[in-house]
Amino acid sequence: MSASIAEALAGLAPARLQYRIHHEALVGSTNDWAKSLAAAGAPEGTLCWADAQSAGRGRRGRSWLSPTGGLYLSLVLRPDLPPAAIPRLTPMAAVAVARAIGPAVAIKWPNDVLLDGRKVCGILSELHGDPAAVILGIGVNVAAAPDLAAVPTAGSLRAPDRIALLRAVLAETDACYDGLLAGAWPALLDEWRRRSCTLGQEVTVTGAFGQATGLAVDVDADGALLLATPTGTRRFLAGEVTLNRGEGATP
Ligand code: BTN
């Protein structure tokens, strides 16, 4: 075990996840790495961690800039949950990361973590294999890198202690996952709501369906966004949100 893995795990006493950390300086995508380990039978708790990615992937087929200094993780989960409950893992992870970073961050629907209105963390969950493993990919921008500075919506955490951040993410992910499996989804969703900078805002949702503008009134039990529009309430399971004004407005 490398010194940084030992440091990340020291003193952690997870309730549910027996973390097995793999660490590399550079990989293509930690999600792809974790998928290949999951396909070879890696157990729940297997975690792929890289200092940089050359082909980091984001939602909706986008790439995720992954310069050295950020935190790039993918966790193999094999949850005992009905298929309809699997999408809860992504908002669960957003709550865990928000707890780990602290009260200054907010969650923008669906699951972006923002600091001062700029995205500092993205989450990409993917199902893989049969029986399915969930690969929970988390990317956190930790220190302002020149590539990221050029992206107007991207921000970075100013706390450069990546190991401390990693430890906090591991601890909170374990606590949230344990809660989710124990039936605490309503409480996690309520925490998501409290940390949200989307609810109560005029927003535009963009997706394959086109665009819709309205008031983000709530998320339902599936985490779908409920938007009050002039033609009635609309429900969105996926999409991209632009906050049209107020705190956390997208630059
Ligand atoms: C998003 O578009 O908001 C999701 C970004 C997810 C990025 C992380 S970085 C670690 C893991 N490996 C990847 O290739 N993507 C995810």
PDB file of C-alpha atoms and ligand atoms in Angstrom:
ATOM      1  CA  MET A   1       0.000   0.000   0.000  1.00  0.00           C
ATOM      2  CA  SER A   2       1.401   3.418  -0.952  1.00  0.00           C
ATOM      3  CA  ALA A   3       1.941   6.053   1.737  1.00  0.00           C
ATOM      4  CA  SER A   4      -0.871   8.245   0.377  1.00  0.00           C
ATOM      5  CA  ILE A   5      -3.365   5.374   0.463  1.00  0.00           C
ATOM      6  CA  ALA A   6      -2.368   4.538   4.015  1.00  0.00           C
ATOM      7  CA  GLU A   7      -2.756   8.218   4.950  1.00  0.00           C
ATOM      8  CA  ALA A   8      -6.190   8.365   3.302  1.00  0.00           C
ATOM      9  CA  LEU A   9      -7.397   5.319   5.205  1.00  0.00           C
ATOM     10  CA  ALA A  10      -5.760   5.950   8.584  1.00  0.00           C
ATOM     11  CA  GLY A  11      -8.319   6.063  11.362  1.00  0.00           C
ATOM     12  CA  LEU A  12     -11.314   5.684   9.046  1.00  0.00           C
ATOM     13  CA  ALA A  13     -13.895   3.345  10.533  1.00  0.00           C
ATOM     14  CA  PRO A  14     -16.513   2.968   7.818  1.00  0.00           C
ATOM     15  CA  ALA A  15     -19.890   1.596   8.834  1.00  0.00           C
ATOM     16  CA  ARG A  16     -20.602  -0.104   5.527  1.00  0.00           C
ATOM     17  CA  LEU A  17     -17.887   0.238   2.882  1.00  0.00           C
ATOM     18  CA  GLN A  18     -14.707  -1.784   3.170  1.00  0.00           C
ATOM     19  CA  TYR A  19     -12.583   0.584   1.088  1.00  0.00           C
ATOM     20  CA  ARG A  20      -9.898  -0.954  -1.102  1.00  0.00           C
ATOM     21  CA  ILE A  21      -8.066   1.954  -2.667  1.00  0.00           C
ATOM     22  CA  HIS A  22      -6.096   1.797  -5.911  1.00  0.00           C
ATOM     23  CA  HIS A  23      -4.068   4.896  -6.728  1.00  0.00           C
ATOM     24  CA  GLU A  24      -2.339   6.046  -9.930  1.00  0.00           C
ATOM     25  CA  ALA A  25      -0.778   9.346 -10.925  1.00  0.00           C
ATOM     26  CA  LEU A  26      -2.483   9.370 -14.342  1.00  0.00           C
ATOM     27  CA  VAL A  27      -5.214   7.262 -15.917  1.00  0.00           C
ATOM     28  CA  GLY A  28      -7.639   7.772 -18.803  1.00  0.00           C
ATOM     29  CA  SER A  29     -10.796   7.775 -16.714  1.00  0.00           C
ATOM     30  CA  THR A  30     -11.188   6.414 -13.194  1.00  0.00           C
ATOM     31  CA  ASN A  31     -14.733   5.347 -14.136  1.00  0.00           C
ATOM     32  CA  ASP A  32     -13.351   3.172 -16.927  1.00  0.00           C
ATOM     33  CA  TRP A  33     -10.676   1.825 -14.597  1.00  0.00           C
ATOM     34  CA  ALA A  34     -13.277   0.974 -11.936  1.00  0.00           C
ATOM     35  CA  LYS A  35     -15.489  -0.651 -14.577  1.00  0.00           C
ATOM     36  CA  SER A  36     -12.706  -2.967 -15.626  1.00  0.00           C
ATOM     37  CA  LEU A  37     -12.033  -3.932 -11.988  1.00  0.00           C
ATOM     38  CA  ALA A  38     -15.769  -4.458 -11.401  1.00  0.00           C
ATOM     39  CA  ALA A  39     -15.942  -6.666 -14.501  1.00  0.00           C
ATOM     40  CA  ALA A  40     -13.147  -8.780 -13.012  1.00  0.00           C
ATOM     41  CA  GLY A  41     -15.221  -9.215  -9.834  1.00  0.00           C
ATOM     42  CA  ALA A  42     -13.897  -6.375  -7.642  1.00  0.00           C
ATOM     43  CA  PRO A  43     -15.980  -6.143  -4.482  1.00  0.00           C
ATOM     44  CA  GLU A  44     -18.036  -3.230  -3.262  1.00  0.00           C
ATOM     45  CA  GLY A  45     -15.790  -0.559  -1.780  1.00  0.00           C
ATOM     46  CA  THR A  46     -13.133  -0.837  -4.482  1.00  0.00           C
ATOM     47  CA  LEU A  47     -12.018   2.725  -5.155  1.00  0.00           C
ATOM     48  CA  CYS A  48      -9.972   3.983  -8.102  1.00  0.00           C
ATOM     49  CA  TRP A  49      -8.212   7.258  -7.345  1.00  0.00           C
ATOM     50  CA  ALA A  50      -6.036   9.234  -9.755  1.00  0.00           C
ATOM     51  CA  ASP A  51      -4.117  12.499  -9.510  1.00  0.00           C
ATOM     52  CA  ALA A  52      -4.998  13.343 -13.117  1.00  0.00           C
ATOM     53  CA  GLN A  53      -7.051  11.917 -15.977  1.00  0.00           C
ATOM     54  CA  SER A  54      -6.278  12.149 -19.678  1.00  0.00           C
ATOM     55  CA  ALA A  55      -9.824  11.243 -20.767  1.00  0.00           C
ATOM     56  CA  GLY A  56     -12.052  12.184 -17.844  1.00  0.00           C
ATOM     57  CA  ARG A  57     -15.711  11.852 -18.723  1.00  0.00           C
ATOM     58  CA  GLY A  58     -18.646  13.999 -17.637  1.00  0.00           C
ATOM     59  CA  ARG A  59     -22.396  13.739 -17.977  1.00  0.00           C
ATOM     60  CA  ARG A  60     -24.119  13.907 -21.344  1.00  0.00           C
ATOM     61  CA  GLY A  61     -21.032  12.730 -23.216  1.00  0.00           C
ATOM     62  CA  ARG A  62     -18.918  15.691 -22.230  1.00  0.00           C
ATOM     63  CA  SER A  63     -15.302  15.526 -21.183  1.00  0.00           C
ATOM     64  CA  TRP A  64     -14.169  16.429 -17.663  1.00  0.00           C
ATOM     65  CA  LEU A  65     -10.975  18.444 -17.472  1.00  0.00           C
ATOM     66  CA  SER A  66      -8.777  16.658 -14.981  1.00  0.00           C
ATOM     67  CA  PRO A  67      -5.476  18.459 -14.420  1.00  0.00           C
ATOM     68  CA  THR A  68      -3.075  17.306 -11.732  1.00  0.00           C
ATOM     69  CA  GLY A  69      -4.109  18.544  -8.324  1.00  0.00           C
ATOM     70  CA  GLY A  70      -7.799  17.674  -8.481  1.00  0.00           C
ATOM     71  CA  LEU A  71      -9.497  14.728  -6.850  1.00  0.00           C
ATOM     72  CA  TYR A  72     -10.703  12.036  -9.249  1.00  0.00           C
ATOM     73  CA  LEU A  73     -12.383   8.993  -7.736  1.00  0.00           C
ATOM     74  CA  SER A  74     -14.576   6.126  -8.823  1.00  0.00           C
ATOM     75  CA  LEU A  75     -16.174   3.795  -6.313  1.00  0.00           C
ATOM     76  CA  VAL A  76     -17.547   0.340  -7.077  1.00  0.00           C
ATOM     77  CA  LEU A  77     -20.907  -0.212  -5.370  1.00  0.00           C
ATOM     78  CA  ARG A  78     -23.034  -3.344  -5.431  1.00  0.00           C
ATOM     79  CA  PRO A  79     -26.098  -2.045  -3.595  1.00  0.00           C
ATOM     80  CA  ASP A  80     -28.931  -4.227  -2.435  1.00  0.00           C
ATOM     81  CA  LEU A  81     -31.543  -1.827  -3.799  1.00  0.00           C
ATOM     82  CA  PRO A  82     -34.421  -2.249  -6.248  1.00  0.00           C
ATOM     83  CA  PRO A  83     -33.590  -0.951  -9.754  1.00  0.00           C
ATOM     84  CA  ALA A  84     -35.912   2.040  -9.295  1.00  0.00           C
ATOM     85  CA  ALA A  85     -33.844   3.194  -6.306  1.00  0.00           C
ATOM     86  CA  ILE A  86     -30.452   3.071  -8.059  1.00  0.00           C
ATOM     87  CA  PRO A  87     -30.692   6.714  -9.309  1.00  0.00           C
ATOM     88  CA  ARG A  88     -30.726   7.812  -5.645  1.00  0.00           C
ATOM     89  CA  LEU A  89     -27.009   7.057  -5.442  1.00  0.00           C
ATOM     90  CA  THR A  90     -26.093  10.187  -7.388  1.00  0.00           C
ATOM     91  CA  PRO A  91     -27.914  12.720  -5.180  1.00  0.00           C
ATOM     92  CA  MET A  92     -26.655  10.717  -2.198  1.00  0.00           C
ATOM     93  CA  ALA A  93     -23.110  11.308  -3.427  1.00  0.00           C
ATOM     94  CA  ALA A  94     -23.788  15.019  -3.935  1.00  0.00           C
ATOM     95  CA  VAL A  95     -24.915  15.290  -0.318  1.00  0.00           C
ATOM     96  CA  ALA A  96     -21.824  13.369   0.825  1.00  0.00           C
ATOM     97  CA  VAL A  97     -19.445  15.632  -1.111  1.00  0.00           C
ATOM     98  CA  ALA A  98     -21.264  18.769   0.099  1.00  0.00           C
ATOM     99  CA  ARG A  99     -20.914  17.570   3.693  1.00  0.00           C
ATOM    100  CA  ALA A 100     -17.238  16.796   3.101  1.00  0.00           C
ATOM    101  CA  ILE A 101     -16.459  20.226   1.657  1.00  0.00           C
ATOM    102  CA  GLY A 102     -18.523  22.203   4.145  1.00  0.00           C
ATOM    103  CA  PRO A 103     -21.393  24.668   4.438  1.00  0.00           C
ATOM    104  CA  ALA A 104     -20.086  27.108   1.816  1.00  0.00           C
ATOM    105  CA  VAL A 105     -21.113  24.853  -1.074  1.00  0.00           C
ATOM    106  CA  ALA A 106     -24.539  24.333  -2.596  1.00  0.00           C
ATOM    107  CA  ILE A 107     -26.017  21.635  -4.810  1.00  0.00           C
ATOM    108  CA  LYS A 108     -27.346  22.584  -8.224  1.00  0.00           C
ATOM    109  CA  TRP A 109     -29.811  20.136  -9.758  1.00  0.00           C
ATOM    110  CA  PRO A 110     -29.210  17.475 -10.709  1.00  0.00           C
ATOM    111  CA  ASN A 111     -26.012  16.947  -8.750  1.00  0.00           C
ATOM    112  CA  ASP A 112     -23.397  19.618  -9.302  1.00  0.00           C
ATOM    113  CA  VAL A 113     -21.668  21.032  -6.251  1.00  0.00           C
ATOM    114  CA  LEU A 114     -21.067  24.787  -6.504  1.00  0.00           C
ATOM    115  CA  LEU A 115     -18.885  27.205  -4.618  1.00  0.00           C
ATOM    116  CA  ASP A 116     -19.628  30.895  -5.169  1.00  0.00           C
ATOM    117  CA  GLY A 117     -21.845  29.932  -8.109  1.00  0.00           C
ATOM    118  CA  ARG A 118     -19.143  27.927  -9.869  1.00  0.00           C
ATOM    119  CA  LYS A 119     -19.017  24.177 -10.247  1.00  0.00           C
ATOM    120  CA  VAL A 120     -16.335  22.568  -8.121  1.00  0.00           C
ATOM    121  CA  CYS A 121     -17.567  18.979  -8.255  1.00  0.00           C
ATOM    122  CA  GLY A 122     -19.337  16.769 -10.768  1.00  0.00           C
ATOM    123  CA  ILE A 123     -20.673  13.247 -10.298  1.00  0.00           C
ATOM    124  CA  LEU A 124     -21.045  10.577 -12.959  1.00  0.00           C
ATOM    125  CA  SER A 125     -22.824   7.353 -11.981  1.00  0.00           C
ATOM    126  CA  GLU A 126     -22.790   4.472 -14.403  1.00  0.00           C
ATOM    127  CA  LEU A 127     -24.250   0.976 -14.281  1.00  0.00           C
ATOM    128  CA  HIS A 128     -21.947  -1.737 -15.475  1.00  0.00           C
ATOM    129  CA  GLY A 129     -22.160  -5.499 -15.953  1.00  0.00           C
ATOM    130  CA  ASP A 130     -24.565  -8.204 -14.966  1.00  0.00           C
ATOM    131  CA  PRO A 131     -25.110  -8.465 -12.035  1.00  0.00           C
ATOM    132  CA  ALA A 132     -24.813  -4.716 -12.200  1.00  0.00           C
ATOM    133  CA  ALA A 133     -22.233  -2.739 -10.305  1.00  0.00           C
ATOM    134  CA  VAL A 134     -22.706   0.980  -9.920  1.00  0.00           C
ATOM    135  CA  ILE A 135     -19.608   3.017 -10.663  1.00  0.00           C
ATOM    136  CA  LEU A 136     -19.864   6.265  -8.740  1.00  0.00           C
ATOM    137  CA  GLY A 137     -17.426   8.770 -10.221  1.00  0.00           C
ATOM    138  CA  ILE A 138     -16.617  11.961  -8.346  1.00  0.00           C
ATOM    139  CA  GLY A 139     -14.423  14.752  -9.661  1.00  0.00           C
ATOM    140  CA  VAL A 140     -13.464  17.726  -7.489  1.00  0.00           C
ATOM    141  CA  ASN A 141     -11.498  20.730  -8.748  1.00  0.00           C
ATOM    142  CA  VAL A 142      -9.110  21.382  -5.905  1.00  0.00           C
ATOM    143  CA  ALA A 143      -6.686  24.056  -7.029  1.00  0.00           C
ATOM    144  CA  ALA A 144      -7.169  26.568  -9.811  1.00  0.00           C
ATOM    145  CA  ALA A 145      -5.369  25.168 -12.840  1.00  0.00           C
ATOM    146  CA  PRO A 146      -4.933  27.227 -16.030  1.00  0.00           C
ATOM    147  CA  ASP A 147      -7.177  24.889 -18.067  1.00  0.00           C
ATOM    148  CA  LEU A 148      -9.990  25.283 -15.548  1.00  0.00           C
ATOM    149  CA  ALA A 149      -9.617  29.042 -15.282  1.00  0.00           C
ATOM    150  CA  ALA A 150     -10.621  29.220 -18.939  1.00  0.00           C
ATOM    151  CA  VAL A 151     -14.002  27.576 -18.227  1.00  0.00           C
ATOM    152  CA  PRO A 152     -16.369  30.330 -17.037  1.00  0.00           C
ATOM    153  CA  THR A 153     -18.665  27.996 -15.084  1.00  0.00           C
ATOM    154  CA  ALA A 154     -15.876  26.054 -13.360  1.00  0.00           C
ATOM    155  CA  GLY A 155     -14.512  26.862  -9.923  1.00  0.00           C
ATOM    156  CA  SER A 156     -11.986  25.283  -7.608  1.00  0.00           C
ATOM    157  CA  LEU A 157     -11.726  24.678  -3.919  1.00  0.00           C
ATOM    158  CA  ARG A 158      -9.177  26.841  -2.261  1.00  0.00           C
ATOM    159  CA  ALA A 159      -8.214  24.206   0.318  1.00  0.00           C
ATOM    160  CA  PRO A 160      -5.379  22.303  -1.306  1.00  0.00           C
ATOM    161  CA  ASP A 161      -5.168  19.424   1.193  1.00  0.00           C
ATOM    162  CA  ARG A 162      -6.362  16.667  -1.089  1.00  0.00           C
ATOM    163  CA  ILE A 163      -5.806  13.845   1.372  1.00  0.00           C
ATOM    164  CA  ALA A 164      -7.944  15.546   4.019  1.00  0.00           C
ATOM    165  CA  LEU A 165     -10.624  16.110   1.400  1.00  0.00           C
ATOM    166  CA  LEU A 166     -10.397  12.511   0.223  1.00  0.00           C
ATOM    167  CA  ARG A 167     -10.766  11.259   3.793  1.00  0.00           C
ATOM    168  CA  ALA A 168     -13.816  13.451   4.334  1.00  0.00           C
ATOM    169  CA  VAL A 169     -15.386  12.269   1.052  1.00  0.00           C
ATOM    170  CA  LEU A 170     -14.765   8.628   1.995  1.00  0.00           C
ATOM    171  CA  ALA A 171     -16.236   9.069   5.468  1.00  0.00           C
ATOM    172  CA  GLU A 172     -19.324  10.972   4.313  1.00  0.00           C
ATOM    173  CA  THR A 173     -19.965   8.671   1.343  1.00  0.00           C
ATOM    174  CA  ASP A 174     -19.890   5.718   3.694  1.00  0.00           C
ATOM    175  CA  ALA A 175     -22.248   7.430   6.156  1.00  0.00           C
ATOM    176  CA  CYS A 176     -24.707   8.448   3.427  1.00  0.00           C
ATOM    177  CA  TYR A 177     -24.579   5.027   1.737  1.00  0.00           C
ATOM    178  CA  ASP A 178     -25.155   3.288   5.039  1.00  0.00           C
ATOM    179  CA  GLY A 179     -28.121   5.589   5.667  1.00  0.00           C
ATOM    180  CA  LEU A 180     -29.538   5.027   2.192  1.00  0.00           C
ATOM    181  CA  LEU A 181     -29.403   1.248   2.529  1.00  0.00           C
ATOM    182  CA  ALA A 182     -30.964   1.512   5.986  1.00  0.00           C
ATOM    183  CA  GLY A 183     -33.986   3.392   4.607  1.00  0.00           C
ATOM    184  CA  ALA A 184     -32.941   7.006   5.196  1.00  0.00           C
ATOM    185  CA  TRP A 185     -33.590   8.181   1.637  1.00  0.00           C
ATOM    186  CA  PRO A 186     -36.293  10.701   2.731  1.00  0.00           C
ATOM    187  CA  ALA A 187     -33.819  12.301   5.157  1.00  0.00           C
ATOM    188  CA  LEU A 188     -31.058  12.379   2.508  1.00  0.00           C
ATOM    189  CA  LEU A 189     -33.430  13.962   0.011  1.00  0.00           C
ATOM    190  CA  ASP A 190     -34.436  16.563   2.590  1.00  0.00           C
ATOM    191  CA  GLU A 191     -30.765  17.353   3.132  1.00  0.00           C
ATOM    192  CA  TRP A 192     -30.353  17.625  -0.648  1.00  0.00           C
ATOM    193  CA  ARG A 193     -33.261  20.126  -0.644  1.00  0.00           C
ATOM    194  CA  ARG A 194     -31.738  22.172   2.187  1.00  0.00           C
ATOM    195  CA  ARG A 195     -28.397  22.352   0.372  1.00  0.00           C
ATOM    196  CA  SER A 196     -29.989  23.144  -3.003  1.00  0.00           C
ATOM    197  CA  CYS A 197     -29.400  26.447  -4.758  1.00  0.00           C
ATOM    198  CA  THR A 198     -31.883  25.463  -7.481  1.00  0.00           C
ATOM    199  CA  LEU A 199     -35.140  25.220  -5.550  1.00  0.00           C
ATOM    200  CA  GLY A 200     -37.055  28.466  -5.300  1.00  0.00           C
ATOM    201  CA  GLN A 201     -35.190  29.920  -8.299  1.00  0.00           C
ATOM    202  CA  GLU A 202     -36.275  30.878 -11.795  1.00  0.00           C
ATOM    203  CA  VAL A 203     -34.376  28.432 -13.965  1.00  0.00           C
ATOM    204  CA  THR A 204     -34.083  27.210 -17.509  1.00  0.00           C
ATOM    205  CA  VAL A 205     -33.851  23.444 -18.018  1.00  0.00           C
ATOM    206  CA  THR A 206     -32.201  22.279 -21.238  1.00  0.00           C
ATOM    207  CA  GLY A 207     -32.231  18.724 -22.531  1.00  0.00           C
ATOM    208  CA  ALA A 208     -33.105  16.471 -25.433  1.00  0.00           C
ATOM    209  CA  PHE A 209     -36.668  17.829 -25.179  1.00  0.00           C
ATOM    210  CA  GLY A 210     -35.517  21.414 -25.819  1.00  0.00           C
ATOM    211  CA  GLN A 211     -35.793  24.140 -23.183  1.00  0.00           C
ATOM    212  CA  ALA A 212     -38.249  25.036 -20.442  1.00  0.00           C
ATOM    213  CA  THR A 213     -38.218  28.011 -18.101  1.00  0.00           C
ATOM    214  CA  GLY A 214     -40.040  28.306 -14.810  1.00  0.00           C
ATOM    215  CA  LEU A 215     -39.827  28.212 -11.042  1.00  0.00           C
ATOM    216  CA  ALA A 216     -37.999  25.206  -9.582  1.00  0.00           C
ATOM    217  CA  VAL A 217     -40.487  24.275  -6.883  1.00  0.00           C
ATOM    218  CA  ASP A 218     -39.239  20.907  -5.622  1.00  0.00           C
ATOM    219  CA  VAL A 219     -37.689  17.556  -6.379  1.00  0.00           C
ATOM    220  CA  ASP A 220     -39.885  14.482  -6.088  1.00  0.00           C
ATOM    221  CA  ALA A 221     -39.036  11.164  -4.442  1.00  0.00           C
ATOM    222  CA  ASP A 222     -37.046  10.133  -7.529  1.00  0.00           C
ATOM    223  CA  GLY A 223     -34.986  13.318  -7.478  1.00  0.00           C
ATOM    224  CA  ALA A 224     -36.811  14.614 -10.561  1.00  0.00           C
ATOM    225  CA  LEU A 225     -37.057  18.400 -10.792  1.00  0.00           C
ATOM    226  CA  LEU A 226     -40.554  19.888 -10.640  1.00  0.00           C
ATOM    227  CA  LEU A 227     -40.804  23.114 -12.582  1.00  0.00           C
ATOM    228  CA  ALA A 228     -43.809  25.453 -12.387  1.00  0.00           C
ATOM    229  CA  THR A 229     -44.230  26.862 -15.889  1.00  0.00           C
ATOM    230  CA  PRO A 230     -46.951  29.050 -17.412  1.00  0.00           C
ATOM    231  CA  THR A 231     -48.483  25.877 -18.880  1.00  0.00           C
ATOM    232  CA  GLY A 232     -48.397  23.852 -15.661  1.00  0.00           C
ATOM    233  CA  THR A 233     -45.956  21.812 -13.607  1.00  0.00           C
ATOM    234  CA  ARG A 234     -43.391  19.889 -15.594  1.00  0.00           C
ATOM    235  CA  ARG A 235     -41.164  17.083 -14.324  1.00  0.00           C
ATOM    236  CA  PHE A 236     -37.585  16.527 -15.461  1.00  0.00           C
ATOM    237  CA  LEU A 237     -35.547  13.428 -14.703  1.00  0.00           C
ATOM    238  CA  ALA A 238     -32.484  14.714 -16.561  1.00  0.00           C
ATOM    239  CA  GLY A 239     -31.242  17.937 -18.051  1.00  0.00           C
ATOM    240  CA  GLU A 240     -29.035  20.923 -17.532  1.00  0.00           C
ATOM    241  CA  VAL A 241     -30.138  23.814 -15.344  1.00  0.00           C
ATOM    242  CA  THR A 242     -29.258  27.463 -15.747  1.00  0.00           C
ATOM    243  CA  LEU A 243     -30.093  29.587 -12.726  1.00  0.00           C
ATOM    244  CA  ASN A 244     -31.569  32.770 -14.134  1.00  0.00           C
ATOM    245  CA  ARG A 245     -30.903  35.032 -11.173  1.00  0.00           C
ATOM    246  CA  GLY A 246     -30.085  35.138  -7.478  1.00  0.00           C
ATOM    247  CA  GLU A 247     -27.458  33.495  -5.352  1.00  0.00           C
ATOM    248  CA  GLY A 248     -25.613  30.793  -7.219  1.00  0.00           C
ATOM    249  CA  ALA A 249     -26.681  32.180 -10.600  1.00  0.00           C
ATOM    250  CA  THR A 250     -24.733  30.512 -13.332  1.00  0.00           C
ATOM    251  CA  PRO A 251     -22.093  32.880 -14.675  1.00  0.00           C
TER     252      PRO A 251
HETATM  253  C1  BTN B   1     -20.330  15.977 -14.664  1.00  0.00           C
HETATM  254  O1  BTN B   1     -20.376  16.126 -15.877  1.00  0.00           O
HETATM  255  O2  BTN B   1     -20.758  16.846 -13.890  1.00  0.00           O
HETATM  256  C2  BTN B   1     -19.759  14.729 -14.069  1.00  0.00           C
HETATM  257  C3  BTN B   1     -18.260  14.772 -13.983  1.00  0.00           C
HETATM  258  C4  BTN B   1     -17.671  13.526 -13.338  1.00  0.00           C
HETATM  259  C5  BTN B   1     -16.165  13.524 -13.359  1.00  0.00           C
HETATM  260  C6  BTN B   1     -15.582  12.379 -12.577  1.00  0.00           C
HETATM  261  S1  BTN B   1     -13.860  12.537 -12.332  1.00  0.00           S
HETATM  262  C7  BTN B   1     -13.781  10.919 -11.724  1.00  0.00           C
HETATM  263  C8  BTN B   1     -14.682  10.086 -12.599  1.00  0.00           C
HETATM  264  N1  BTN B   1     -13.958   9.650 -13.780  1.00  0.00           N
HETATM  265  C9  BTN B   1     -14.479  10.165 -14.885  1.00  0.00           C
HETATM  266  O3  BTN B   1     -14.063   9.935 -16.047  1.00  0.00           O
HETATM  267  N2  BTN B   1     -15.509  10.958 -14.602  1.00  0.00           N
HETATM  268  C10 BTN B   1     -15.766  10.994 -13.181  1.00  0.00           C
END
